[in-house]
Amino acid sequence: MNGENNEAKKNPWINVALDYGPLALFFLAYNLAPGIALFKLLVATGVFMVAMIAAMITAVALYKRIPPMMALTGVLVVVFGGLTLYFRDARFIQMKPTIIYGILAALLAFGLATGRPLLQQVLGQSFPGLSPIGWRKLTVNWMVFFVALAIANEVVRLNFSETAWVYFKTWGVIPLTFLFALANLPMLTKHGLELDDKPKG
């Protein structure tokens, strides 16, 4: 049994499934469920809750712990998903991203205020050579971006349909996050980020 667990830990596809599987099932359930948009969202929320709980149980079985981001997301999915199903009100699950973005922005702001750049502690090995000024600018940029995402989520959920919100989460937030990360590259290289562009041979 221990040998099987060790092999599972080395398989990157298991990590991908744990991180993105519940969200993929949420969108799949929404698109496949029959009926009006609210019913589809209720079905998808129930699937999302079960999938998140299963992912956390699997993480404990494989790694003996739940990664912090998964734990935060899992707790909010269960709490706000439960409220959504109990009251049959989509607003609860739609507010979850706003709260997550707000928490992330607050954590980054706390790190700046206390002189402990949290991004550097988490991503230090991924950005070799980046100067303290670069880390500070990167932290500020992501903090502002998370605040913007929180505001955007509120604008969409308050002014558009449940279906529009689901597609905003799928085709809006993910591409925007990817493009924002790319947009930071010039600043990062200016402040010392070492890119492995040397020819091999």
mmCIF file with all atom_site columns, C-alpha atoms in Angstrom, residues 14-84:
data_model
loop_
_atom_site.group_PDB
_atom_site.id
_atom_site.type_symbol
_atom_site.label_atom_id
_atom_site.label_alt_id
_atom_site.label_comp_id
_atom_site.label_asym_id
_atom_site.label_entity_id
_atom_site.label_seq_id
_atom_site.pdbx_PDB_ins_code
_atom_site.Cartn_x
_atom_site.Cartn_y
_atom_site.Cartn_z
_atom_site.occupancy
_atom_site.B_iso_or_equiv
_atom_site.pdbx_formal_charge
_atom_site.auth_seq_id
_atom_site.auth_comp_id
_atom_site.auth_asym_id
_atom_site.auth_atom_id
_atom_site.pdbx_PDB_model_num
ATOM 1  C CA . ILE A 1 14 ? -2.917  13.234 -9.842  1.00 0.00 ? 14 ILE A CA 1
ATOM 2  C CA . ASN A 1 15 ? -2.068  16.758 -8.678  1.00 0.00 ? 15 ASN A CA 1
ATOM 3  C CA . VAL A 1 16 ? -3.767  18.217 -11.761 1.00 0.00 ? 16 VAL A CA 1
ATOM 4  C CA . ALA A 1 17 ? -6.866  16.111 -11.081 1.00 0.00 ? 17 ALA A CA 1
ATOM 5  C CA . LEU A 1 18 ? -6.992  17.191 -7.436  1.00 0.00 ? 18 LEU A CA 1
ATOM 6  C CA . ASP A 1 19 ? -6.515  20.881 -8.247  1.00 0.00 ? 19 ASP A CA 1
ATOM 7  C CA . TYR A 1 20 ? -8.754  21.237 -11.292 1.00 0.00 ? 20 TYR A CA 1
ATOM 8  C CA . GLY A 1 21 ? -10.978 18.160 -11.272 1.00 0.00 ? 21 GLY A CA 1
ATOM 9  C CA . PRO A 1 22 ? -13.680 19.583 -8.966  1.00 0.00 ? 22 PRO A CA 1
ATOM 10 C CA . LEU A 1 23 ? -13.939 22.798 -10.986 1.00 0.00 ? 23 LEU A CA 1
ATOM 11 C CA . ALA A 1 24 ? -14.065 20.857 -14.255 1.00 0.00 ? 24 ALA A CA 1
ATOM 12 C CA . LEU A 1 25 ? -16.879 18.707 -12.856 1.00 0.00 ? 25 LEU A CA 1
ATOM 13 C CA . PHE A 1 26 ? -18.718 21.856 -11.742 1.00 0.00 ? 26 PHE A CA 1
ATOM 14 C CA . PHE A 1 27 ? -18.749 23.288 -15.265 1.00 0.00 ? 27 PHE A CA 1
ATOM 15 C CA . LEU A 1 28 ? -19.516 19.903 -16.807 1.00 0.00 ? 28 LEU A CA 1
ATOM 16 C CA . ALA A 1 29 ? -22.460 19.377 -14.455 1.00 0.00 ? 29 ALA A CA 1
ATOM 17 C CA . TYR A 1 30 ? -23.785 22.859 -15.187 1.00 0.00 ? 30 TYR A CA 1
ATOM 18 C CA . ASN A 1 31 ? -23.703 22.292 -18.930 1.00 0.00 ? 31 ASN A CA 1
ATOM 19 C CA . LEU A 1 32 ? -25.232 18.806 -18.749 1.00 0.00 ? 32 LEU A CA 1
ATOM 20 C CA . ALA A 1 33 ? -27.954 19.413 -16.151 1.00 0.00 ? 33 ALA A CA 1
ATOM 21 C CA . PRO A 1 34 ? -31.462 19.963 -17.560 1.00 0.00 ? 34 PRO A CA 1
ATOM 22 C CA . GLY A 1 35 ? -33.855 22.739 -16.676 1.00 0.00 ? 35 GLY A CA 1
ATOM 23 C CA . ILE A 1 36 ? -33.530 26.426 -15.899 1.00 0.00 ? 36 ILE A CA 1
ATOM 24 C CA . ALA A 1 37 ? -30.254 28.140 -15.021 1.00 0.00 ? 37 ALA A CA 1
ATOM 25 C CA . LEU A 1 38 ? -30.890 28.115 -11.254 1.00 0.00 ? 38 LEU A CA 1
ATOM 26 C CA . PHE A 1 39 ? -31.553 24.366 -11.208 1.00 0.00 ? 39 PHE A CA 1
ATOM 27 C CA . LYS A 1 40 ? -28.446 23.744 -13.316 1.00 0.00 ? 40 LYS A CA 1
ATOM 28 C CA . LEU A 1 41 ? -26.377 25.808 -10.872 1.00 0.00 ? 41 LEU A CA 1
ATOM 29 C CA . LEU A 1 42 ? -27.805 23.930 -7.885  1.00 0.00 ? 42 LEU A CA 1
ATOM 30 C CA . VAL A 1 43 ? -26.887 20.593 -9.470  1.00 0.00 ? 43 VAL A CA 1
ATOM 31 C CA . ALA A 1 44 ? -23.408 21.847 -10.357 1.00 0.00 ? 44 ALA A CA 1
ATOM 32 C CA . THR A 1 45 ? -22.916 23.182 -6.826  1.00 0.00 ? 45 THR A CA 1
ATOM 33 C CA . GLY A 1 46 ? -23.795 19.809 -5.313  1.00 0.00 ? 46 GLY A CA 1
ATOM 34 C CA . VAL A 1 47 ? -21.342 18.085 -7.649  1.00 0.00 ? 47 VAL A CA 1
ATOM 35 C CA . PHE A 1 48 ? -18.698 20.692 -6.801  1.00 0.00 ? 48 PHE A CA 1
ATOM 36 C CA . MET A 1 49 ? -19.104 20.094 -3.058  1.00 0.00 ? 49 MET A CA 1
ATOM 37 C CA . VAL A 1 50 ? -18.824 16.316 -3.357  1.00 0.00 ? 50 VAL A CA 1
ATOM 38 C CA . ALA A 1 51 ? -15.836 16.617 -5.695  1.00 0.00 ? 51 ALA A CA 1
ATOM 39 C CA . MET A 1 52 ? -14.009 19.027 -3.355  1.00 0.00 ? 52 MET A CA 1
ATOM 40 C CA . ILE A 1 53 ? -14.563 16.766 -0.353  1.00 0.00 ? 53 ILE A CA 1
ATOM 41 C CA . ALA A 1 54 ? -13.325 13.786 -2.376  1.00 0.00 ? 54 ALA A CA 1
ATOM 42 C CA . ALA A 1 55 ? -10.256 15.761 -3.474  1.00 0.00 ? 55 ALA A CA 1
ATOM 43 C CA . MET A 1 56 ? -9.393  16.708 0.112   1.00 0.00 ? 56 MET A CA 1
ATOM 44 C CA . ILE A 1 57 ? -9.824  13.126 1.326   1.00 0.00 ? 57 ILE A CA 1
ATOM 45 C CA . THR A 1 58 ? -7.591  11.936 -1.513  1.00 0.00 ? 58 THR A CA 1
ATOM 46 C CA . ALA A 1 59 ? -4.966  14.564 -0.640  1.00 0.00 ? 59 ALA A CA 1
ATOM 47 C CA . VAL A 1 60 ? -4.901  13.362 2.969   1.00 0.00 ? 60 VAL A CA 1
ATOM 48 C CA . ALA A 1 61 ? -4.590  9.747  1.834   1.00 0.00 ? 61 ALA A CA 1
ATOM 49 C CA . LEU A 1 62 ? -1.718  10.532 -0.544  1.00 0.00 ? 62 LEU A CA 1
ATOM 50 C CA . TYR A 1 63 ? 0.148   13.374 1.164   1.00 0.00 ? 63 TYR A CA 1
ATOM 51 C CA . LYS A 1 64 ? -1.027  13.157 4.796   1.00 0.00 ? 64 LYS A CA 1
ATOM 52 C CA . ARG A 1 65 ? -2.113  16.797 4.532   1.00 0.00 ? 65 ARG A CA 1
ATOM 53 C CA . ILE A 1 66 ? -4.375  19.168 2.611   1.00 0.00 ? 66 ILE A CA 1
ATOM 54 C CA . PRO A 1 67 ? -2.592  21.953 0.678   1.00 0.00 ? 67 PRO A CA 1
ATOM 55 C CA . PRO A 1 68 ? -3.520  25.393 2.107   1.00 0.00 ? 68 PRO A CA 1
ATOM 56 C CA . MET A 1 69 ? -5.178  26.691 -1.067  1.00 0.00 ? 69 MET A CA 1
ATOM 57 C CA . MET A 1 70 ? -7.216  23.511 -1.429  1.00 0.00 ? 70 MET A CA 1
ATOM 58 C CA . ALA A 1 71 ? -8.248  23.735 2.224   1.00 0.00 ? 71 ALA A CA 1
ATOM 59 C CA . LEU A 1 72 ? -9.371  27.364 1.845   1.00 0.00 ? 72 LEU A CA 1
ATOM 60 C CA . THR A 1 73 ? -11.281 26.631 -1.348  1.00 0.00 ? 73 THR A CA 1
ATOM 61 C CA . GLY A 1 74 ? -12.775 23.446 0.063   1.00 0.00 ? 74 GLY A CA 1
ATOM 62 C CA . VAL A 1 75 ? -14.095 25.103 3.212   1.00 0.00 ? 75 VAL A CA 1
ATOM 63 C CA . LEU A 1 76 ? -15.659 27.956 1.243   1.00 0.00 ? 76 LEU A CA 1
ATOM 64 C CA . VAL A 1 77 ? -17.167 25.592 -1.331  1.00 0.00 ? 77 VAL A CA 1
ATOM 65 C CA . VAL A 1 78 ? -18.770 23.457 1.378   1.00 0.00 ? 78 VAL A CA 1
ATOM 66 C CA . VAL A 1 79 ? -20.036 26.432 3.410   1.00 0.00 ? 79 VAL A CA 1
ATOM 67 C CA . PHE A 1 80 ? -21.309 28.592 0.565   1.00 0.00 ? 80 PHE A CA 1
ATOM 68 C CA . GLY A 1 81 ? -22.388 25.592 -1.486  1.00 0.00 ? 81 GLY A CA 1
ATOM 69 C CA . GLY A 1 82 ? -24.406 24.343 1.468   1.00 0.00 ? 82 GLY A CA 1
ATOM 70 C CA . LEU A 1 83 ? -26.057 27.742 1.851   1.00 0.00 ? 83 LEU A CA 1
ATOM 71 C CA . THR A 1 84 ? -26.799 27.787 -1.882  1.00 0.00 ? 84 THR A CA 1
#
